[in-house]
mmCIF file of C-alpha atoms and ligand atoms in Angstrom:
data_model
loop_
_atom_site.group_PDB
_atom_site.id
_atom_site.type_symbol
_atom_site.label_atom_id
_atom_site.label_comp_id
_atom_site.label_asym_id
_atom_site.label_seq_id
_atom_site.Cartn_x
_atom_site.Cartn_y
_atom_site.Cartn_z
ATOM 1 C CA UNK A 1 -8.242 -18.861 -23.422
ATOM 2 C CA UNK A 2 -5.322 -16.382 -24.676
ATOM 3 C CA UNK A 3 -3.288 -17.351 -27.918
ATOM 4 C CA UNK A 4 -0.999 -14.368 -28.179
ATOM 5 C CA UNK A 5 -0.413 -14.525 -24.538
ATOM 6 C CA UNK A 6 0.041 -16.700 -21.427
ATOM 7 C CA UNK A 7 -1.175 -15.964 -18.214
ATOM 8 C CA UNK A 8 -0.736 -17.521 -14.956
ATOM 9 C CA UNK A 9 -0.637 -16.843 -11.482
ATOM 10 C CA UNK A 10 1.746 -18.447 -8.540
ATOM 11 C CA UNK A 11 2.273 -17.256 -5.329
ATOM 12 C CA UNK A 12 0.124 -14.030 -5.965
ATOM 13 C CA UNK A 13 2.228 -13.179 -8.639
ATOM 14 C CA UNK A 14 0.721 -12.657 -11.961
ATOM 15 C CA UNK A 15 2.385 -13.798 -14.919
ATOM 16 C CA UNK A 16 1.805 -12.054 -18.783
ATOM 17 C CA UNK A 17 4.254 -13.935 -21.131
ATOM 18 C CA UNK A 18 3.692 -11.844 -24.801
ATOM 19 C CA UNK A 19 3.829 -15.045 -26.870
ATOM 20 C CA UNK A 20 4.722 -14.379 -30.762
ATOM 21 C CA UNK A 21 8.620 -15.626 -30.252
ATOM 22 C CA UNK A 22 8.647 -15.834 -34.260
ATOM 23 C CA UNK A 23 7.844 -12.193 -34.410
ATOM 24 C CA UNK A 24 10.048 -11.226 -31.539
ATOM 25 C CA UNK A 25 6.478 -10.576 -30.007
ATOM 26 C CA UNK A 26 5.312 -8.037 -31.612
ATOM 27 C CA UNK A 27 1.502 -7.002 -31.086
ATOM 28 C CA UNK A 28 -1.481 -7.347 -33.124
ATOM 29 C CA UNK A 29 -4.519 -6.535 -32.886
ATOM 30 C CA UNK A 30 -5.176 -9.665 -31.020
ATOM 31 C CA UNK A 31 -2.771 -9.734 -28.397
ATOM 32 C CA UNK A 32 -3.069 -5.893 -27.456
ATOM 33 C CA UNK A 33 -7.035 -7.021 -26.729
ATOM 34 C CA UNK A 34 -5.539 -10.515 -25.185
ATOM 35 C CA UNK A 35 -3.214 -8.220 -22.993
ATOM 36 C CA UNK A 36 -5.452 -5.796 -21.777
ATOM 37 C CA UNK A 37 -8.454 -8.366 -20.923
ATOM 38 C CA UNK A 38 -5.326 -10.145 -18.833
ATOM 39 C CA UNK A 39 -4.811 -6.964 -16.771
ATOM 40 C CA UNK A 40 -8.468 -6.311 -16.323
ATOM 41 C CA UNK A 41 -8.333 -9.828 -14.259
ATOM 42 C CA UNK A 42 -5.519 -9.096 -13.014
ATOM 43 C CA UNK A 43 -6.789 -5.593 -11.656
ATOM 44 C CA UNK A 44 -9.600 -7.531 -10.326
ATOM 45 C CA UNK A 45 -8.319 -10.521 -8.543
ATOM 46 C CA UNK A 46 -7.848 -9.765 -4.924
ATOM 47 C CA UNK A 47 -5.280 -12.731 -4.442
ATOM 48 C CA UNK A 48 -3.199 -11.277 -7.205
ATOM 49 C CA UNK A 49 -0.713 -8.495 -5.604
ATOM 50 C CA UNK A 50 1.774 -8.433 -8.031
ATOM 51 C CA UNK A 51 2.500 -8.244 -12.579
ATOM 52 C CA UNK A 52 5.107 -9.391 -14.117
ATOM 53 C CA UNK A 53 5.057 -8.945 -17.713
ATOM 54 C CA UNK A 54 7.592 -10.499 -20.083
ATOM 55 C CA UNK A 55 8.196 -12.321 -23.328
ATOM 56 C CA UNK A 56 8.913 -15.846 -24.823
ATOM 57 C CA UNK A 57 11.503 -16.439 -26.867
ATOM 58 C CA UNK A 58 14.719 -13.798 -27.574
ATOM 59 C CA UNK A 59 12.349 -10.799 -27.418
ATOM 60 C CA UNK A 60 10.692 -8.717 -24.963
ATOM 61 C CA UNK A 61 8.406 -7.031 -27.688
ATOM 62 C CA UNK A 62 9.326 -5.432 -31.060
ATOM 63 C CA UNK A 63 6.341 -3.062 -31.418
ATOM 64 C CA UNK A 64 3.865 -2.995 -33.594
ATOM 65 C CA UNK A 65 3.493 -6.113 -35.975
ATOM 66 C CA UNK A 66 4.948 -4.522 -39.315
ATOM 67 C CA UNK A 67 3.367 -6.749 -42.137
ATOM 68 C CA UNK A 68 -0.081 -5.922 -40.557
ATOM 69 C CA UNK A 69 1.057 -1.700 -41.612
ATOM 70 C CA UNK A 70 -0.728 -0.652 -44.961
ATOM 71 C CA UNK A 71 -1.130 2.577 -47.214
ATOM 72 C CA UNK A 72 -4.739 3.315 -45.308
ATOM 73 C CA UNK A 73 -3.354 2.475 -41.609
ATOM 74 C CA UNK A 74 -4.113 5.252 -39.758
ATOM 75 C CA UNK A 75 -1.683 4.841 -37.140
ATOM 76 C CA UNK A 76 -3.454 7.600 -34.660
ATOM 77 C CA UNK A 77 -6.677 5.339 -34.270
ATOM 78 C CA UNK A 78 -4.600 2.358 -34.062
ATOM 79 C CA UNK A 79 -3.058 4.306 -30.763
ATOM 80 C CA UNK A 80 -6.840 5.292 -29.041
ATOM 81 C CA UNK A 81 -8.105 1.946 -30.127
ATOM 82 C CA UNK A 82 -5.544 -1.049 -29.375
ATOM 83 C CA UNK A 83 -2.341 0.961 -27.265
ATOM 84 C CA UNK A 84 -3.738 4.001 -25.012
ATOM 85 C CA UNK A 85 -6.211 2.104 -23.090
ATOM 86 C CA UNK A 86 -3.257 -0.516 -21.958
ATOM 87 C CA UNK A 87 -1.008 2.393 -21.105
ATOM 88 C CA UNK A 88 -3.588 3.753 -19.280
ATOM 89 C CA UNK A 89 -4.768 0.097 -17.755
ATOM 90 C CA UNK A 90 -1.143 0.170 -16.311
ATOM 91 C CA UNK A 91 -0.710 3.494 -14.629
ATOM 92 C CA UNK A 92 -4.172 2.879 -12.977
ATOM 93 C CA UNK A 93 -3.255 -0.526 -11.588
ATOM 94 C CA UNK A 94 -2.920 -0.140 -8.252
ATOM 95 C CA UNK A 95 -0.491 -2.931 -7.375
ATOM 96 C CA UNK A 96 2.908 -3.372 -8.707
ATOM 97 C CA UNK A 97 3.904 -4.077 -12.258
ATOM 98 C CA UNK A 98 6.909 -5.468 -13.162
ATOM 99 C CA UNK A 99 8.789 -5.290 -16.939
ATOM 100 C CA UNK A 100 10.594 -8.500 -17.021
ATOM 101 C CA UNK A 101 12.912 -7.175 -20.324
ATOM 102 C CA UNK A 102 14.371 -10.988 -21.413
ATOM 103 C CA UNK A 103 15.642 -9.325 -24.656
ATOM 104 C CA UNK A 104 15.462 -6.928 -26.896
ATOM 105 C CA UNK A 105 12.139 -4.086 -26.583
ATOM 106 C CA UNK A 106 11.450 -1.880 -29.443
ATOM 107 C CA UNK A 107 9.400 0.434 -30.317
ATOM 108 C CA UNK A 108 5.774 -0.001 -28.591
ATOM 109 C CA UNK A 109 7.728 -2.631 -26.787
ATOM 110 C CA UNK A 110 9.949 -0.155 -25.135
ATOM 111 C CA UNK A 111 7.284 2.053 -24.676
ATOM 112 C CA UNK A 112 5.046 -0.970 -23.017
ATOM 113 C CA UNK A 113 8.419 -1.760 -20.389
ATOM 114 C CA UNK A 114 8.368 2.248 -19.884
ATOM 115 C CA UNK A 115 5.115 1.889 -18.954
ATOM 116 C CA UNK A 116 5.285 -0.670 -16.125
ATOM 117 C CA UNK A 117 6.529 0.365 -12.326
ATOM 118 C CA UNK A 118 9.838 -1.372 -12.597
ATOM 119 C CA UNK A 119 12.135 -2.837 -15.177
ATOM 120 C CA UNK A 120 14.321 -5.679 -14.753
ATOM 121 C CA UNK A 121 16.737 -6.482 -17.410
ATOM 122 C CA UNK A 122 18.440 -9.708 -18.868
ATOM 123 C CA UNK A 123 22.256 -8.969 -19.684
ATOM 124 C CA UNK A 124 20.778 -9.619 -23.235
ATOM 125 C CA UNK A 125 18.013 -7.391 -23.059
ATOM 126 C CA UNK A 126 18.345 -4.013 -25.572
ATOM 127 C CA UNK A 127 16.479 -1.253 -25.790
ATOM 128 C CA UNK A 128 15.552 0.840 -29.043
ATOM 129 C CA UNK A 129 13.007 3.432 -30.156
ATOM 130 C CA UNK A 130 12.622 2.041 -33.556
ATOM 131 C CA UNK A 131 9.863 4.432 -34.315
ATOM 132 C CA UNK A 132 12.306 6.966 -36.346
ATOM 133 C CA UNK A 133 13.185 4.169 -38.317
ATOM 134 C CA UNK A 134 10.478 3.677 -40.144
ATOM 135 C CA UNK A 135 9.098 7.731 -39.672
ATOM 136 C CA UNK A 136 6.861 7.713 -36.756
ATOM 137 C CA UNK A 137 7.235 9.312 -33.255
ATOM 138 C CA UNK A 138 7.489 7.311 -30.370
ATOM 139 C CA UNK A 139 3.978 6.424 -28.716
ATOM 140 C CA UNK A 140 1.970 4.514 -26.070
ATOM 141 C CA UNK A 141 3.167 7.106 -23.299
ATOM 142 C CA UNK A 142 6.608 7.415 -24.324
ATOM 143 C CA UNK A 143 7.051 10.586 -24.950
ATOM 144 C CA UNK A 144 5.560 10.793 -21.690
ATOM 145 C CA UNK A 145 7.098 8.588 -19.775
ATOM 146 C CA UNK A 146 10.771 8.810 -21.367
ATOM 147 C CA UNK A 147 12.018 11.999 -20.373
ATOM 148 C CA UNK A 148 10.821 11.245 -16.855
ATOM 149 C CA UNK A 149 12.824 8.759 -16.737
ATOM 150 C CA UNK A 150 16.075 9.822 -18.077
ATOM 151 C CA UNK A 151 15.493 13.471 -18.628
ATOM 152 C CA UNK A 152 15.154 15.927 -21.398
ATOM 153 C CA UNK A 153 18.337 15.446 -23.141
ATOM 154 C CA UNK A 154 18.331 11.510 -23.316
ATOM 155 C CA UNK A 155 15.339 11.300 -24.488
ATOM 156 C CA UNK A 156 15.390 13.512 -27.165
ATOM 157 C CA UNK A 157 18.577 11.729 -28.177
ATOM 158 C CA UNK A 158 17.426 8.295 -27.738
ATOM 159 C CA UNK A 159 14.126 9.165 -29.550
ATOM 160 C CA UNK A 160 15.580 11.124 -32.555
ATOM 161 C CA UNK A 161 18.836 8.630 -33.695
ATOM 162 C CA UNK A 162 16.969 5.691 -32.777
ATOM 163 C CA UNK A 163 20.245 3.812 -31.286
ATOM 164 C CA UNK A 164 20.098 0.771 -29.654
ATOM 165 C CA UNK A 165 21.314 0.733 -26.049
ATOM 166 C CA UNK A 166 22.683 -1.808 -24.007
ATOM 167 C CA UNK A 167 20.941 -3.501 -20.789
ATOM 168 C CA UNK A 168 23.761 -1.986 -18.997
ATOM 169 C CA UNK A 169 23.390 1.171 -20.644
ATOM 170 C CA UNK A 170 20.077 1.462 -19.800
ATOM 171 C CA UNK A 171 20.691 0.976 -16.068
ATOM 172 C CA UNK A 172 23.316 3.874 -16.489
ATOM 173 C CA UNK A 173 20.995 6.290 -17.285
ATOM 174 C CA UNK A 174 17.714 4.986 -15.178
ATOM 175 C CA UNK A 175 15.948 3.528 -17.537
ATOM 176 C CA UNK A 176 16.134 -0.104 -15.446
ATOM 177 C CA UNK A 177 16.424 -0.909 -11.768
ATOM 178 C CA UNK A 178 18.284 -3.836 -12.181
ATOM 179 C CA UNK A 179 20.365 -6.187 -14.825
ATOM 180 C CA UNK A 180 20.265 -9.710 -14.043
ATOM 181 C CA UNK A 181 22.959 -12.657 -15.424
ATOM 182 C CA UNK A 182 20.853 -15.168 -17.661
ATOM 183 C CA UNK A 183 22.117 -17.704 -15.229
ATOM 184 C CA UNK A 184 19.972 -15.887 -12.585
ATOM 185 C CA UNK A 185 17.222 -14.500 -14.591
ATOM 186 C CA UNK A 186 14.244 -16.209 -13.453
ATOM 187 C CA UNK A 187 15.216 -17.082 -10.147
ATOM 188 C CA UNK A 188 16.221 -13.165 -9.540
ATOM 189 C CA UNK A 189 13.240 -12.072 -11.673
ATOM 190 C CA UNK A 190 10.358 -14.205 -9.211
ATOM 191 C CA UNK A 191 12.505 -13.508 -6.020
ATOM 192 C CA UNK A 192 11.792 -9.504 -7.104
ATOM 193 C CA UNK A 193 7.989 -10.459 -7.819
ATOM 194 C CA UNK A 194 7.589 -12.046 -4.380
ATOM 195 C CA UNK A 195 8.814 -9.469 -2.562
ATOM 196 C CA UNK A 196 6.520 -7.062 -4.095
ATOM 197 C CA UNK A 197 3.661 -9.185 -3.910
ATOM 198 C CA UNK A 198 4.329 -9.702 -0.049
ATOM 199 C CA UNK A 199 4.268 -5.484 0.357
ATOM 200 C CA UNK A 200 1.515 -3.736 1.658
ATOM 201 C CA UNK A 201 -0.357 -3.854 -1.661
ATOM 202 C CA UNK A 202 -2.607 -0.643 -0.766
ATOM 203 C CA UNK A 203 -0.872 2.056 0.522
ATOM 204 C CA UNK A 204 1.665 0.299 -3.088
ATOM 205 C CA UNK A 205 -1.451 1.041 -4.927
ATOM 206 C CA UNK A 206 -2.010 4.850 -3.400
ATOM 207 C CA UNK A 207 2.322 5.510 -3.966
ATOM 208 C CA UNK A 208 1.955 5.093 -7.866
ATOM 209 C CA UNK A 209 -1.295 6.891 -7.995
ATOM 210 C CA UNK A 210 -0.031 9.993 -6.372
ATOM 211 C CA UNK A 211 3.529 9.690 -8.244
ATOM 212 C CA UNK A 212 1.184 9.760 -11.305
ATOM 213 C CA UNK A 213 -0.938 12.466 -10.430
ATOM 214 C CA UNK A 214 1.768 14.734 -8.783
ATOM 215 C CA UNK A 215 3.345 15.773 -12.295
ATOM 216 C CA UNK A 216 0.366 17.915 -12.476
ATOM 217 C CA UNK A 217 0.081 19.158 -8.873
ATOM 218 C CA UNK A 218 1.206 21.753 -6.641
ATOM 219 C CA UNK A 219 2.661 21.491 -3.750
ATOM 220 C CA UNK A 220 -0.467 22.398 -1.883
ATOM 221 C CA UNK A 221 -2.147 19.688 -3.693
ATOM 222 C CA UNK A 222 0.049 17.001 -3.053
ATOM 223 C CA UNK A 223 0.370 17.933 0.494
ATOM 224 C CA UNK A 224 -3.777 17.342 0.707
ATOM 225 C CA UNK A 225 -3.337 14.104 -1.085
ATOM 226 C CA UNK A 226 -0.674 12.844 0.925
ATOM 227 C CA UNK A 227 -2.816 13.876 3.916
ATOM 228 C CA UNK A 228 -5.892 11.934 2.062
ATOM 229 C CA UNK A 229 -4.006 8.948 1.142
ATOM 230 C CA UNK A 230 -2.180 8.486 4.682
ATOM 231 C CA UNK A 231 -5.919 8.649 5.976
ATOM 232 C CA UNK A 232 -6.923 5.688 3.931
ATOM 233 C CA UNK A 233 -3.152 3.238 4.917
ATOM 234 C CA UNK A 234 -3.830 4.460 7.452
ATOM 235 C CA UNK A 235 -7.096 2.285 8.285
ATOM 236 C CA UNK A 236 -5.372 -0.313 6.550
ATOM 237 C CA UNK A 237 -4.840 -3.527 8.246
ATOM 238 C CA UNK A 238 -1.593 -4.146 7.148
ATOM 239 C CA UNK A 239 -0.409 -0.481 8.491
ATOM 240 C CA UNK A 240 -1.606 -2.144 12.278
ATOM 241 C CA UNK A 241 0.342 -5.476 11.049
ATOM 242 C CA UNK A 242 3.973 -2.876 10.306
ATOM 243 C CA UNK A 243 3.696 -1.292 13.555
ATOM 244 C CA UNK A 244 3.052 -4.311 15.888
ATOM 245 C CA UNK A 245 5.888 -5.873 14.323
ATOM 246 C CA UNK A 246 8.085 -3.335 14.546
ATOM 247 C CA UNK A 247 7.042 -3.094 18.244
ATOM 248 C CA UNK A 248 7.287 -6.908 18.825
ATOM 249 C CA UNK A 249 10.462 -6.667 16.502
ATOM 250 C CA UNK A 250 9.624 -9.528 14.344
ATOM 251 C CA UNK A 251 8.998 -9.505 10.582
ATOM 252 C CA UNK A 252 5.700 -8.267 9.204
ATOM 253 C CA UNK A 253 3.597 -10.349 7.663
ATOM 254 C CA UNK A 254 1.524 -8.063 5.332
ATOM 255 C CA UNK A 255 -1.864 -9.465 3.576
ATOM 256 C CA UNK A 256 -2.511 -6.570 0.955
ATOM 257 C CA UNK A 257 -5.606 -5.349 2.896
HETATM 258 O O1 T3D B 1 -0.277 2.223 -36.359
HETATM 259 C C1 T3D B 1 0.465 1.840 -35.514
HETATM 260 O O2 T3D B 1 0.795 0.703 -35.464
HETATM 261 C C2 T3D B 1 0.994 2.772 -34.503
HETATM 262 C C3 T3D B 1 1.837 2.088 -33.507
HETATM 263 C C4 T3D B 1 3.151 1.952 -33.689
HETATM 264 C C5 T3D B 1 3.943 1.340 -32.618
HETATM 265 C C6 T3D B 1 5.282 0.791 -33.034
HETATM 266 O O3 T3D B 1 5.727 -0.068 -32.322
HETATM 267 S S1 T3D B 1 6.097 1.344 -34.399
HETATM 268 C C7 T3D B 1 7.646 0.450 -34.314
HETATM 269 C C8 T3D B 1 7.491 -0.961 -34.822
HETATM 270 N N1 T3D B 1 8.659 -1.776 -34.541
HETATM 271 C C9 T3D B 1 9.780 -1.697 -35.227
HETATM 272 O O4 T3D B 1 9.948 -0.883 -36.127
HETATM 273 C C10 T3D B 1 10.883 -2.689 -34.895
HETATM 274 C C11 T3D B 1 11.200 -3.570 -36.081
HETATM 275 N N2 T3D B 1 12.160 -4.591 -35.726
HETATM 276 C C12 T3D B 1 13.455 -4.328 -35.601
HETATM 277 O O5 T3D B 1 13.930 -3.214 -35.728
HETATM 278 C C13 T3D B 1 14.339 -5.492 -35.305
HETATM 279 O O6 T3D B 1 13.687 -6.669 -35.678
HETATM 280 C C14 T3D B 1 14.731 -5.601 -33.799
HETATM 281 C C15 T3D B 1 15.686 -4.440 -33.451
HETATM 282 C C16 T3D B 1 13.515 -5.555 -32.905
HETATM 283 C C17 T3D B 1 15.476 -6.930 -33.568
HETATM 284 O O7 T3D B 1 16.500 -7.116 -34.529
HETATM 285 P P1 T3D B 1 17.159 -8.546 -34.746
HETATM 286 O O8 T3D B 1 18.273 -8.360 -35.701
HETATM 287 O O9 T3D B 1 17.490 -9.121 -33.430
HETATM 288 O O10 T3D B 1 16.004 -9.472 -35.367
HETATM 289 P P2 T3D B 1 15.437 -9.461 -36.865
HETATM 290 O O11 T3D B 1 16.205 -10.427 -37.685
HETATM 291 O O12 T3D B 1 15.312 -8.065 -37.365
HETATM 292 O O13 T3D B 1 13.951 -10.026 -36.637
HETATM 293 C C18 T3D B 1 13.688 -11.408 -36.417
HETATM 294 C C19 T3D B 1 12.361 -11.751 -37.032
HETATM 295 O O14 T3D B 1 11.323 -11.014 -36.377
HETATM 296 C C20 T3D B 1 12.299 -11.363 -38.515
HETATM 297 O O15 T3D B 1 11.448 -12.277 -39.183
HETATM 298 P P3 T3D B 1 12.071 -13.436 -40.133
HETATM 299 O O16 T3D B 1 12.892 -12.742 -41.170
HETATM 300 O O17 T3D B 1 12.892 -14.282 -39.211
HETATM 301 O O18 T3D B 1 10.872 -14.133 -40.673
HETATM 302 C C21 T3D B 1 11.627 -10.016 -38.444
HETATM 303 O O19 T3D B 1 10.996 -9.652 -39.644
HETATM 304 C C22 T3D B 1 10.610 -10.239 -37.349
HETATM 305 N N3 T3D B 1 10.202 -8.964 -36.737
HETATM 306 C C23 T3D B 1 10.953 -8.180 -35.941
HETATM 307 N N4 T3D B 1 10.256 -7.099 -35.598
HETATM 308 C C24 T3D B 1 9.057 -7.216 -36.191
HETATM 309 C C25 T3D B 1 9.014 -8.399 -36.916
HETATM 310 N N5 T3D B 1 7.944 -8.781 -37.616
HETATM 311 C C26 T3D B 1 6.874 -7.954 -37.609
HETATM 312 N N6 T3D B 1 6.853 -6.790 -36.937
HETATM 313 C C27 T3D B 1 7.907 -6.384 -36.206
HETATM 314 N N7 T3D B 1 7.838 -5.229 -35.504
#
């Protein structure tokens, strides 16, 4: 059983509520094992397809707990210990994940919604790279993932005055796909989850690990693993399931295999 967390699954939808609301979520020790155990399962369970993580309360996440920080915290092992394996645990997912931003995400926060495959923000949602504010560098992947995002000169700016930014300024710049009215939050947010989860969850799987991996590649590289990964959708049984719908021009049901 999870006590920073809740974790439940409906429709093949997986559902990681960070659950501190009197700390605005922020982790601890605790909750970043609590979280990463969750996507392990998740990773695992064949009739999950899709993630949505999100938080109770106001927040999304506000970082790192602050009244767990003392004079011998050394913040780097904190990273390889409680945050790098979950930023890692995300990227190699290979279904969907979904950062449900209900309010505001700061610091490790933002850095855990920069981390998932999609964000999808509450008009009340905020975004801020607190990390300056207290002098530390933004971590868990986002200096990584940041500029990638929104390019060079955002991030930099973002990182370095530490100003908070609107939900709506954050879908101006691409940080989020989508802002959502409260009114329509969760019915939007599990309509987006559903869809996902109703994809073809493998060749899903194979799109974010070559996105991932093609930073690094040339073009002669990505061209063999595009040849590679088109090999293995190809076998797939939903790529059969696409094209004899198309052909009987009815709507594919896709099973994730
Ligand atoms: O070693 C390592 O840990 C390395 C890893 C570092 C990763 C990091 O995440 S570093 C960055 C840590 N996070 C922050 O610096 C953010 C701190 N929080 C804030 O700046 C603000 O709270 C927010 C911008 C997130 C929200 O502001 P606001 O005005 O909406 O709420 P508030 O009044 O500031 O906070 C409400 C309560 O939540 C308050 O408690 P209280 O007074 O009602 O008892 C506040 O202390 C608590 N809270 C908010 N953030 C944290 C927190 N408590 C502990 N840790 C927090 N991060």
């Amino acid at each position: 059983m999870f006590e920073t967390i809740k974790f439940d699954v409906n429709d093949q939808v997986a559902w990681l509520m960070l659950n501190r609301p009197d700390k605005l979520n922020a982790f601890t020790e605790q909750m970043n094992k609590e979280i990463t155990e969750a996507l392990k399962n998740a990773a695992r369970d064949p009739e999950i397809r899709c993630i949505v993580i999100t938080g109770e309360g106001r927040a999304f996440c506000a970082g790192e707990d602050l009244g767990g920080i003392g004079e011998e915290t050394n913040h780097g092992e904190i990273l390889r210990k409680r945050y790098n394996p979950m930023v890692k645990q995300l990227a190699e997912i290979e279904k969907p994940v979904i950062a449900a931003v209900n309010g505001v995400a700061a610091g490790a926060g933002m850095s855990l919604a920069l981390a998932c495959d999609f964000r999808l923000a509450s008009e009340k949602a905020s975004f801020v790279e607190a990390f300056i504010h207290i002098g530390l560098i933004p971590d868990s992947g986002n200096l990584y993932y940041l500029p990638r995002l929104v390019g060079q000169a955002k991030a930099l700016e973002l990182a370095i005055l530490g100003e908070k930014i609107s939900a709506e300024e954050a879908k101006n710049i691409g940080l989020v796909t989508k802002v959502i009215t409260e009114e329509d939050w969760q019915t939007e947010v599990t309509a987006f989850a559903k869809k996902l989860a109703q994809m073809p969850t493998k060749a899903i799987g194979l799109i974010k690990r070559y996105l991932n991996e093609g930073w690094k590649l040339t073009l002669d590289e990505m061209l063999e693993k595009e040849a590679n990964g088109q090999r293995v959708a190809g076998l797939t049984n939903d790529h059969k399931e696409g094209v004899a719908a198309f052909l009987g021009k009815r709507r594919p049901v896709f099973t994730g295999n």
